[in-house]
XYZ file of N, CA, C and O in Angstrom:
828
model
N 58.057 140.795 111.974
C 56.286 141.014 112.078
C 56.306 140.097 114.150
O 56.602 138.817 114.515
N 55.092 140.917 114.314
C 55.314 140.524 116.135
C 54.890 138.741 115.667
O 53.594 138.873 115.288
N 55.206 137.301 116.106
C 54.160 136.550 115.990
C 52.969 136.197 116.609
O 53.043 136.514 117.550
N 52.392 135.654 115.382
C 50.974 136.134 116.675
C 50.215 136.859 116.000
O 48.787 137.141 116.453
N 51.064 138.423 115.803
C 49.381 139.449 115.100
C 48.810 138.675 114.136
O 48.417 139.968 114.554
N 49.562 138.911 112.805
C 48.252 138.198 111.472
C 47.994 136.626 111.628
O 49.384 135.868 111.806
N 47.309 136.110 111.025
C 46.811 135.209 111.143
C 46.986 134.056 112.244
O 47.034 134.734 112.968
N 46.330 133.079 111.512
C 45.642 132.789 112.625
C 46.782 132.077 113.525
O 47.965 131.845 113.142
N 46.657 131.439 115.055
C 47.716 130.866 115.823
C 47.817 129.928 115.207
O 47.346 129.157 114.661
N 48.999 129.302 115.904
C 49.822 127.921 116.303
C 48.750 126.774 116.461
O 47.670 127.173 116.958
N 49.151 125.766 115.772
C 48.028 125.007 116.084
C 48.715 124.461 117.564
O 49.276 123.772 117.046
N 47.510 124.117 118.677
C 48.472 123.260 119.467
C 47.277 121.304 119.697
O 46.360 121.573 119.631
N 48.656 120.612 119.979
C 48.694 119.566 120.196
C 47.882 119.163 121.727
O 48.153 120.066 122.203
N 47.584 118.037 122.095
C 46.530 117.655 122.933
C 45.046 117.823 122.911
O 44.057 117.525 122.571
N 44.723 118.698 124.255
C 43.783 118.829 124.704
C 42.431 119.951 123.778
O 43.380 120.406 123.118
N 41.653 119.529 123.226
C 40.839 120.128 122.315
C 40.596 121.852 123.216
O 40.309 121.853 124.061
N 40.447 122.355 122.662
C 40.803 123.669 122.433
C 39.045 124.235 123.054
O 38.126 123.772 123.717
N 38.603 125.461 124.194
C 37.227 125.700 124.287
C 36.615 125.832 123.487
O 35.204 125.550 123.558
N 36.957 125.544 122.278
C 36.333 126.417 121.281
C 35.402 125.049 120.908
O 34.282 124.545 120.199
N 35.704 124.252 120.789
C 35.843 122.188 120.639
C 34.985 122.273 121.507
O 33.986 121.621 121.680
N 34.467 122.092 122.622
C 33.947 122.390 123.576
C 32.960 122.763 123.805
O 31.845 122.350 124.101
N 33.164 123.864 123.324
C 31.377 124.727 122.647
C 31.291 123.830 121.816
O 28.438 124.254 122.122
N 30.737 122.626 121.998
C 30.156 122.367 120.651
C 28.906 121.385 121.004
O 28.499 120.994 120.272
N 30.165 120.956 122.403
C 29.446 120.187 123.085
C 28.756 118.478 122.958
O 29.082 117.964 121.025
N 27.872 118.562 123.303
C 26.375 117.633 122.641
C 26.824 117.904 121.351
O 26.487 116.462 120.675
N 26.881 118.676 120.465
C 26.110 118.854 119.116
C 27.594 117.747 118.313
O 27.422 116.531 117.857
N 28.464 117.498 119.009
C 30.257 117.427 118.763
C 29.594 115.660 118.304
O 30.495 114.275 118.128
N 29.883 115.411 120.397
C 29.831 114.643 121.176
C 28.288 113.238 120.152
O 28.597 112.107 119.467
N 26.973 113.975 119.616
C 26.373 112.718 118.840
C 26.893 112.463 117.322
O 26.888 111.259 116.804
N 27.971 113.443 116.266
C 27.770 113.733 115.534
C 29.287 112.763 115.152
O 29.376 111.750 114.946
N 29.945 112.224 116.857
C 30.917 111.050 116.152
C 30.136 109.805 116.677
O 31.042 109.105 116.309
N 29.368 109.586 117.402
C 28.486 108.439 117.958
C 27.818 108.092 116.593
O 28.222 107.316 115.912
N 27.091 109.040 115.566
C 26.948 108.950 114.706
C 27.916 108.369 113.264
O 27.759 107.900 112.306
N 28.909 108.639 113.939
C 30.031 108.705 112.553
C 30.659 107.108 113.111
O 31.299 106.398 112.574
N 30.689 106.602 114.015
C 31.681 106.078 114.522
C 29.668 104.692 114.415
O 31.462 103.944 113.611
N 29.259 104.541 114.092
C 28.658 103.692 113.978
C 28.509 103.182 112.449
O 27.935 102.588 111.861
N 28.574 103.957 111.709
C 28.172 104.523 110.337
C 30.237 104.135 109.708
O 30.351 102.715 109.730
N 31.390 103.794 110.457
C 32.728 103.591 109.517
C 32.357 101.927 111.008
O 32.835 101.118 109.688
N 31.881 101.860 112.033
C 32.122 99.932 112.452
C 30.899 99.242 111.549
O 31.795 98.157 111.349
N 30.027 100.293 110.800
C 29.149 99.319 110.587
C 29.921 98.944 109.263
O 30.600 97.861 108.565
N 30.306 99.882 108.180
C 30.362 99.514 106.770
C 32.163 99.385 106.639
O 32.774 98.388 106.105
N 33.262 99.446 107.364
C 34.565 99.663 107.666
C 34.811 97.939 108.725
O 35.756 97.731 108.527
N 34.313 97.709 109.272
C 34.244 97.066 110.664
C 35.698 96.814 111.917
O 35.872 98.424 111.890
N 35.359 96.186 112.951
C 35.869 96.326 113.664
C 37.199 96.764 114.078
O 38.495 98.443 114.230
N 38.522 95.606 113.120
C 40.268 96.093 112.590
C 39.917 97.459 112.310
O 40.993 97.972 112.150
N 39.565 97.070 110.141
C 40.198 98.775 109.577
C 39.576 100.364 110.302
O 39.645 100.979 109.863
N 38.291 100.055 111.454
C 38.199 101.280 112.018
C 38.607 101.757 112.794
O 40.019 101.530 113.999
N 39.265 103.340 112.497
C 40.348 103.954 113.817
C 39.647 105.452 114.040
O 38.836 105.729 113.769
N 40.260 105.723 115.060
C 40.060 107.199 115.668
C 39.689 107.899 114.732
O 39.320 108.888 114.421
N 41.088 108.108 113.945
C 41.806 109.769 113.438
C 40.334 109.569 111.736
O 39.909 109.688 111.680
N 40.007 107.731 111.409
C 39.040 107.799 110.421
C 37.435 108.350 110.805
O 36.094 109.028 110.344
N 37.157 108.007 112.478
C 36.221 108.542 112.939
C 35.677 110.047 112.427
O 35.025 110.449 112.220
N 36.612 110.243 113.658
C 37.011 111.761 113.318
C 36.930 112.631 112.008
O 36.278 113.522 112.223
N 36.910 111.942 111.175
C 37.230 112.338 109.745
C 36.084 112.548 109.827
O 35.124 113.724 109.218
N 35.315 111.394 109.928
C 33.645 111.141 109.348
C 33.000 112.546 110.091
O 32.112 112.939 109.297
N 33.277 112.818 111.395
C 32.160 113.258 111.999
C 33.163 114.733 112.408
O 32.189 115.543 112.675
N 33.898 115.255 110.952
C 34.232 116.927 110.798
C 34.886 117.156 112.103
O 34.769 118.467 112.346
N 35.352 116.667 112.966
C 36.350 116.669 114.867
C 37.593 116.428 114.139
O 38.031 115.744 113.694
N 38.017 117.187 114.976
C 40.060 116.622 115.746
C 39.709 115.606 116.173
O 38.919 115.421 117.031
N 40.960 114.503 115.963
C 41.024 113.084 116.816
C 41.035 113.126 118.364
O 41.368 112.483 118.954
N 41.837 114.587 118.596
C 41.869 114.894 120.170
C 40.419 115.106 120.502
O 40.056 114.314 121.799
N 39.566 115.582 120.014
C 37.776 115.569 120.282
C 37.108 114.552 120.881
O 36.747 114.366 121.509
N 37.879 112.724 120.240
C 37.202 112.166 120.153
C 37.648 111.630 121.222
O 36.802 110.669 121.826
N 38.994 111.482 121.713
C 40.192 110.749 122.573
C 39.152 111.408 123.640
O 39.273 111.206 125.283
N 38.654 112.786 124.039
C 38.342 113.330 125.076
C 36.960 112.917 125.256
O 36.745 112.722 126.425
N 35.750 112.534 124.726
C 34.600 112.232 124.779
C 34.780 110.697 125.252
O 33.620 110.186 126.407
N 35.691 109.349 124.646
C 35.299 108.505 124.864
C 36.727 108.032 124.813
O 36.630 106.307 125.368
N 37.904 108.361 124.664
C 38.927 107.524 125.531
C 39.673 106.566 124.376
O 39.889 107.632 122.886
N 39.576 105.219 124.226
C 39.531 104.132 122.990
C 39.476 103.764 122.256
O 37.837 104.197 122.070
N 39.126 103.960 121.351
C 38.612 102.706 120.386
C 37.855 101.815 120.401
O 36.420 101.759 120.188
N 38.444 100.805 121.489
C 37.536 99.991 122.401
C 36.411 101.039 123.164
O 34.889 100.273 122.654
N 36.129 101.769 123.103
C 35.383 103.090 124.341
C 34.903 103.149 123.730
O 33.110 103.381 123.524
N 35.395 104.025 122.560
C 34.412 104.621 121.069
C 33.421 103.077 120.527
O 32.028 103.413 120.336
N 33.501 102.364 120.775
C 33.495 101.470 119.644
C 32.130 100.769 120.901
O 30.628 100.144 121.037
N 32.216 100.891 122.904
C 31.092 100.681 123.258
C 30.099 101.723 123.435
O 28.437 100.662 122.957
N 30.057 102.290 122.887
C 29.250 103.683 123.159
C 28.596 103.467 121.786
O 27.451 103.762 122.110
N 29.250 102.878 120.536
C 28.287 103.128 119.358
C 27.446 101.881 119.404
O 25.667 101.625 118.893
N 27.650 100.750 120.703
C 26.696 99.420 120.705
C 25.722 100.721 121.488
O 24.162 99.936 121.172
N 26.114 101.206 122.658
C 25.055 102.001 123.575
C 24.299 102.314 123.434
O 22.685 102.602 123.160
N 24.072 102.564 121.574
C 24.083 104.058 121.403
C 21.993 103.073 120.569
O 21.762 104.185 119.849
N 23.255 102.118 119.611
C 22.112 101.590 118.842
C 20.517 100.879 120.236
O 19.381 100.594 119.282
N 21.210 100.633 121.528
C 20.096 99.979 121.371
C 19.063 101.127 123.393
O 17.860 100.746 123.300
N 19.737 102.066 123.302
C 19.229 103.128 124.561
C 18.961 102.383 125.470
O 17.444 102.351 126.002
N 19.990 102.372 126.020
C 19.802 101.096 127.573
C 18.565 102.888 128.927
O 18.027 102.504 129.161
N 18.405 104.071 128.682
C 17.710 105.816 128.895
C 16.424 104.379 128.960
O 15.899 105.175 130.174
N 16.538 104.449 127.311
C 14.472 104.189 127.626
C 14.469 102.281 127.420
O 13.451 102.122 127.769
N 15.153 101.901 127.224
C 14.566 100.369 127.482
C 13.895 99.989 128.567
O 13.708 99.251 128.561
N 15.669 100.549 129.975
C 15.534 99.281 130.827
C 13.709 100.012 131.810
O 13.406 99.238 131.883
N 13.240 101.186 131.717
C 12.883 101.270 132.237
C 11.068 101.363 131.492
O 10.347 100.785 131.481
N 10.632 100.951 130.490
C 9.780 100.315 129.491
C 9.606 98.650 130.371
O 8.914 98.105 129.456
N 10.875 97.864 129.641
C 10.725 97.147 130.352
C 10.663 96.280 131.385
O 9.901 95.274 132.227
N 11.117 97.317 132.841
C 10.330 97.263 134.176
C 9.273 97.732 134.201
O 8.666 97.096 135.342
N 8.655 98.532 133.838
C 7.461 99.240 134.252
C 6.145 98.590 134.260
O 5.425 99.443 134.911
N 6.393 97.740 133.154
C 4.721 96.889 133.377
C 4.768 95.463 134.109
O 5.504 95.431 134.869
N 3.580 94.477 134.322
C 3.153 93.184 135.369
C 4.796 92.480 134.569
O 5.088 92.412 133.143
N 5.322 92.277 135.868
C 6.401 91.014 136.103
C 6.013 89.896 134.690
O 6.464 89.636 134.422
N 4.156 89.489 134.582
C 4.358 88.487 133.720
C 4.273 88.497 132.542
O 4.510 87.775 131.882
N 5.134 89.715 132.264
C 5.220 90.051 130.584
C 6.065 90.082 130.597
O 6.482 91.346 128.962
N 7.231 90.329 130.834
C 8.658 90.558 130.506
C 9.440 90.402 129.458
O 10.082 90.644 128.738
N 8.804 89.461 129.427
C 9.753 88.619 128.527
C 9.216 88.501 127.208
O 9.783 88.491 126.365
N 7.756 88.986 126.607
C 7.656 89.252 125.625
C 7.870 90.611 125.580
O 7.994 91.364 124.063
N 7.851 91.920 126.910
C 8.485 93.405 125.899
C 9.622 93.065 126.255
O 10.090 93.863 124.714
N 11.319 92.634 126.379
C 12.498 92.042 126.148
C 12.456 91.132 124.249
O 13.030 92.174 123.583
N 11.411 90.889 124.413
C 11.045 90.252 123.072
C 11.560 90.846 121.924
O 12.141 90.924 120.831
N 9.770 91.679 122.356
C 9.363 93.093 121.297
C 10.533 93.868 120.507
O 11.386 94.130 119.870
N 11.348 94.706 122.125
C 12.370 95.491 121.994
C 13.633 94.891 120.820
O 14.404 95.719 120.267
N 13.706 94.306 121.338
C 15.028 93.732 120.657
C 14.707 93.032 119.462
O 15.665 93.432 119.409
N 14.132 92.470 118.440
C 13.438 91.788 117.756
C 12.878 93.328 116.753
O 13.333 93.661 115.688
N 12.761 93.793 117.596
C 12.152 95.270 117.245
C 13.744 95.962 116.329
O 13.306 97.144 115.260
N 14.432 96.146 117.808
C 15.357 96.610 117.242
C 15.920 96.655 115.881
O 16.849 97.539 114.678
N 16.480 94.801 115.862
C 17.191 94.231 114.600
C 16.483 94.318 113.561
O 16.494 94.475 112.143
N 14.798 94.698 113.877
C 14.475 95.031 112.057
C 14.052 95.520 111.652
O 13.866 96.223 110.497
N 14.666 96.898 112.016
C 14.553 98.495 112.129
C 16.627 98.758 110.854
O 16.927 98.222 111.920
N 15.936 98.776 110.028
C 17.259 99.111 108.895
C 18.603 99.716 109.592
O 19.255 100.021 109.302
N 17.401 101.429 110.218
C 18.932 101.915 110.334
C 19.758 101.625 112.254
O 21.044 101.350 111.912
N 19.331 101.397 112.791
C 19.380 100.286 113.853
C 20.346 99.232 113.490
O 21.445 98.426 113.967
N 20.156 97.745 112.116
C 20.492 96.869 111.969
C 22.011 96.556 111.560
O 22.726 96.036 112.114
N 22.624 97.978 110.631
C 23.787 98.086 110.501
C 25.099 98.016 111.488
O 25.956 96.998 111.068
N 24.751 98.801 112.330
C 25.388 98.716 112.937
C 26.108 97.742 114.075
O 26.993 97.255 114.758
N 24.468 97.068 114.194
C 24.534 96.122 114.601
C 24.945 95.304 114.319
O 25.705 94.014 115.257
N 25.057 94.558 112.832
C 25.800 93.872 112.594
C 27.277 93.860 112.819
O 28.003 93.021 112.351
N 27.358 94.661 112.574
C 29.106 95.012 112.188
C 30.132 94.816 114.057
O 30.544 93.996 114.623
N 28.880 95.674 114.958
C 29.395 95.110 116.312
C 29.115 93.452 116.626
O 29.959 92.575 116.576
N 28.166 92.626 115.893
C 28.398 91.094 115.339
C 29.271 90.473 115.315
O 30.375 89.431 116.016
N 29.493 90.785 113.533
C 30.565 90.717 113.363
C 32.190 90.604 113.875
O 32.680 89.814 113.675
N 32.181 91.774 114.062
C 33.126 92.089 115.358
C 33.580 91.009 116.136
O 34.842 91.044 116.369
N 32.787 90.814 117.280
C 32.637 90.238 118.538
C 33.071 89.062 118.424
O 33.039 88.203 118.331
N 32.613 88.115 116.705
C 32.846 86.585 116.981
C 34.239 86.574 116.260
O 35.431 85.047 116.110
N 35.088 88.227 115.845
C 36.360 87.772 115.747
C 37.758 88.176 116.592
O 39.047 88.394 116.369
N 37.227 89.806 117.110
C 37.866 90.510 117.473
C 37.395 90.588 119.496
O 36.670 90.575 119.867
N 38.335 89.752 120.436
C 38.207 89.494 121.494
C 37.993 91.537 122.352
O 36.691 91.267 122.932
N 38.206 92.647 121.983
C 37.726 93.615 122.218
C 36.512 93.923 122.375
O 35.737 94.391 122.851
N 35.581 93.546 120.856
C 34.793 93.775 120.501
C 33.248 92.886 121.076
O 32.646 93.099 121.630
N 34.220 91.564 121.287
C 33.370 90.898 122.133
C 32.906 90.916 123.437
O 32.327 90.795 124.224
N 34.032 92.081 123.876
C 34.446 91.834 125.051
C 33.231 93.906 125.978
O 32.582 93.818 126.305
N 33.753 94.706 124.310
C 32.619 95.488 124.079
C 30.749 95.037 124.709
O 30.495 95.523 125.528
N 30.804 94.249 123.356
C 29.565 93.007 123.663
C 28.461 92.961 124.698
O 27.571 92.631 125.029
N 29.734 91.760 125.465
C 29.049 91.276 126.444
C 29.205 92.576 127.678
O 27.845 92.124 128.869
N 29.779 93.575 128.075
C 30.082 94.128 129.089
C 28.629 95.026 129.244
O 27.801 95.528 129.591
N 27.829 95.369 127.958
C 26.801 96.483 127.661
C 25.643 95.200 127.748
O 24.666 95.912 127.990
N 25.419 94.472 126.917
C 24.446 93.219 127.017
C 24.650 92.964 128.011
O 22.996 92.844 128.630
N 25.514 92.426 128.671
C 25.523 91.406 130.467
C 25.205 92.459 131.400
O 23.976 93.032 131.564
N 26.105 93.446 131.408
C 25.937 94.298 132.355
C 24.982 95.249 132.005
O 24.499 96.518 133.239
N 24.899 95.787 131.420
C 24.164 96.877 131.157
C 22.269 97.083 130.870
O 21.984 98.088 131.484
N 22.317 96.023 130.722
C 21.398 96.098 130.302
C 20.566 94.708 131.005
O 19.501 94.192 132.059
N 20.306 93.340 130.762
C 20.084 92.285 131.168
C 20.388 91.865 132.422
O 19.359 91.571 133.267
N 21.311 92.046 133.188
C 21.717 91.971 134.782
C 20.989 92.948 135.176
O 19.953 92.854 136.957
N 20.876 94.415 135.103
C 20.240 95.366 135.672
C 18.400 95.597 135.549
O 17.810 95.057 136.672
N 18.321 94.260 134.156
C 17.149 93.897 134.146
C 16.564 93.174 134.968
O 15.421 93.653 135.936
N 17.392 92.064 135.017
C 16.831 90.821 136.102
C 16.844 91.097 137.509
O 16.401 90.684 138.314
N 17.798 91.961 137.710
C 18.507 92.212 139.427
C 16.873 93.992 139.730
O 16.807 93.008 140.628
N 15.706 94.465 138.377
C 15.117 95.029 138.933
C 13.849 94.020 139.390
O 12.754 94.520 140.055
N 14.280 92.784 138.782
C 12.604 91.946 138.649
C 13.038 90.964 140.194
O 12.219 90.592 140.762
N 13.937 91.205 140.652
C 14.481 91.110 142.153
C 13.601 88.949 142.090
O 13.234 88.979 143.157
N 14.775 88.332 141.235
C 14.974 86.883 141.478
C 16.084 86.417 141.881
O 16.842 87.394 141.390
N 16.484 85.278 141.886
C 17.298 84.429 142.046
C 18.767 85.023 141.093
O 17.980 84.515 140.255
N 19.577 84.676 141.444
C 20.819 84.266 140.439
C 20.509 85.901 139.235
O 20.768 85.023 138.306
N 20.208 86.136 139.332
C 20.157 87.478 137.808
C 21.081 87.592 137.801
O 20.834 87.677 135.808
N 22.842 87.427 137.994
C 24.010 87.367 136.328
C 23.620 86.178 135.247
O 23.924 86.350 134.147
N 23.531 85.208 136.167
C 23.292 83.902 135.822
C 21.789 83.899 134.479
O 22.302 83.501 133.432
N 20.606 84.720 134.990
C 19.896 84.402 134.393
C 19.684 85.218 133.005
O 19.557 85.041 131.492
N 20.797 86.469 133.428
C 20.932 87.612 131.921
C 21.820 86.162 131.466
O 21.299 87.400 130.115
N 22.658 85.954 131.332
C 23.957 85.248 130.119
C 23.188 84.622 129.639
O 23.437 84.195 128.822
N 21.895 83.731 129.923
C 20.846 82.816 129.305
C 19.607 83.165 128.498
O 20.199 83.762 127.913
N 19.518 84.909 129.246
C 18.732 85.686 127.927
C 19.770 86.100 126.913
O 19.069 85.616 125.789
N 20.590 86.241 127.435
C 21.784 87.308 126.094
C 22.166 86.096 125.017
O 22.313 86.080 124.168
N 22.439 84.801 126.242
C 22.382 83.961 124.881
C 21.418 83.096 124.165
O 21.936 83.218 122.446
N 20.442 83.342 124.081
C 19.908 83.351 123.735
C 19.163 84.376 122.372
O 19.293 83.792 121.604
N 19.224 85.512 123.012
C 18.772 85.964 121.706
C 19.539 86.992 120.613
O 19.534 86.727 119.689
N 21.255 86.385 121.694
C 23.108 86.909 120.525
C 22.416 85.618 119.538
O 22.974 85.803 118.001
N 22.150 84.161 120.353
C 22.046 83.306 119.114
C 20.930 83.306 118.625
O 21.383 83.206 116.923
N 19.671 83.885 118.545
C 18.542 83.994 117.290
C 19.277 85.721 115.849
O 19.260 85.313 115.082
N 20.032 85.940 117.001
C 20.293 87.464 116.458
C 21.926 87.025 114.895
O 21.443 87.325 113.936
N 22.704 85.761 115.753
C 23.430 85.508 114.528
C 23.148 84.655 113.481
O 23.371 84.594 112.369
N 21.898 84.061 113.826
C 21.117 82.821 112.894
C 20.237 83.587 111.822
O 20.255 83.445 110.566
N 19.728 84.696 112.240
C 18.822 85.590 111.262
C 19.085 85.783 110.523
O 19.023 86.232 109.946
N 19.890 86.894 111.615
C 20.831 88.469 110.784
C 22.343 88.301 110.340
O 22.180 89.083 109.537
N 22.363 87.499 110.958
C 24.205 87.278 109.983
C 24.397 85.420 109.243
O 24.478 85.871 107.936
N 24.092 85.132 109.679
C 24.656 83.249 108.551
C 22.921 83.714 108.475
O 23.864 82.740 107.206
N 21.927 83.933 108.503
C 19.940 83.852 107.594
C 20.257 82.535 107.202
O 19.322 82.028 106.206
N 20.368 81.835 107.974
C 19.727 80.376 108.463
C 18.249 80.286 108.067
O 17.547 81.143 108.851
N 17.622 79.927 106.825
C 16.154 79.499 106.419
C 15.993 78.385 107.538
O 16.188 77.734 107.669
N 14.229 78.173 107.581
C 13.786 79.135 107.912
C 14.142 80.545 109.004
O 12.809 81.273 108.034
N 14.041 81.033 109.826
C 14.637 81.552 110.880
C 14.753 83.239 110.194
O 14.390 84.099 110.076
N 15.494 82.661 108.795
C 15.866 84.186 108.285
C 14.386 84.557 107.533
O 14.636 86.097 107.993
N 13.399 83.882 106.995
C 12.283 84.355 106.914
C 11.730 84.475 107.408
O 10.124 84.881 107.159
N 11.122 83.878 108.928
C 9.611 83.814 109.478
C 9.432 85.607 110.669
O 10.596 86.537 109.687
N 8.468 85.326 110.964
C 8.000 86.967 110.486
C 8.147 87.603 112.110
O 8.150 85.992 112.443
N 9.040 88.649 112.016
C 8.985 88.729 113.916
C 8.340 88.141 115.042
O 7.966 87.937 115.710
N 6.400 87.998 114.085
C 5.172 88.334 115.130
C 6.076 86.460 115.945
O 5.217 86.278 116.893
N 5.740 86.107 114.897
C 5.673 84.263 115.044
C 6.874 84.231 116.534
O 6.871 83.565 116.406
N 8.416 84.970 115.964
C 9.917 84.716 116.929
C 9.467 84.701 117.659
O 9.725 85.280 119.352
N 8.845 86.949 117.829
C 8.965 86.825 118.997
C 6.997 85.733 120.235
O 7.743 86.330 121.585
N 6.533 85.529 119.014
C 5.601 84.916 120.133
C 6.111 83.405 120.652
O 5.629 82.427 122.056
N 6.895 83.122 120.159
C 8.195 81.766 119.928
C 9.595 82.580 121.903
O 9.203 81.367 122.421
N 9.933 83.276 121.631
C 10.701 82.973 122.143
C 10.596 84.069 123.408
O 11.145 84.029 124.848
N 9.060 84.606 123.315
C 8.714 85.388 124.713
C 8.245 84.025 125.897
O 9.167 85.164 126.906
N 7.885 83.235 126.145
C 8.569 82.371 127.197
C 9.168 81.731 128.236
O 9.208 82.093 129.057
N 9.860 81.637 127.281
C 11.215 81.155 127.427
C 12.454 82.529 128.219
O 12.704 82.516 129.105
N 12.620 83.825 126.855
C 13.030 84.776 128.167
C 11.668 85.202 129.831
O 12.732 85.264 130.757
N 11.212 85.099 129.536
C 10.380 85.371 130.664
C 10.487 83.994 131.802
O 11.439 84.262 133.231
N 10.720 82.728 131.117
C 11.464 80.991 132.970
C 12.803 82.060 133.043
O 13.052 81.889 134.062
N 13.608 82.439 132.124
C 14.351 82.938 132.094
C 15.405 84.169 133.343
O 15.627 83.973 134.208
N 14.130 85.365 132.894
C 14.083 86.125 133.954
C 13.657 86.439 134.788
O 13.953 87.781 135.822
N 12.483 85.971 134.983
C 10.691 86.196 135.974
C 10.948 84.749 136.529
O 10.583 85.392 137.787
N 11.050 83.840 136.137
C 10.135 82.867 136.926
C 10.688 82.299 137.732
O 12.428 82.554 138.186
N 10.420 82.230 139.428
C 11.166 82.335 140.228
C 11.962 80.608 140.880
O 12.074 79.767 140.029
């Protein structure tokens, strides 16, 4: 029998097929959703590209094609929780004297949402014990979010101000949602926003 005349063609390794690429955004979205779930449920150490691919129903080569390494998949999973394309215009779009409140409200809102909280908990826990996860978190929160916000406000030392804001917000996240220290863990979100907003305002917008 002539090879390839009947039955499926032999599977090739390496670059995904055109059929795989044709799935486009749907496949990419499934990969991101699977990555968030895998990192949340298994942690950074035990999550693998193969496991993410299996959960997404795609070949591992397609995960590599879209995102590259596990570190890059992790970074993308962090980014999808914060949606910077929506966040940055919403923070910079209003009066500069209210930027601290807008940022505090957005940040607490993301953490209070159970859908986004689970993968973010995995991000924080992983960042405390794995340098690759910590690097991904630093790169995203500082470079992609806060530095761009501070730079958009046209203030001196935007990178330093962004780091101060990040240290404040990440500290709150660790104590409230990871360590669950009281009374912070049970405090009303509106009270936290009210207390934190002036500090973020001073970090990011005051001259």
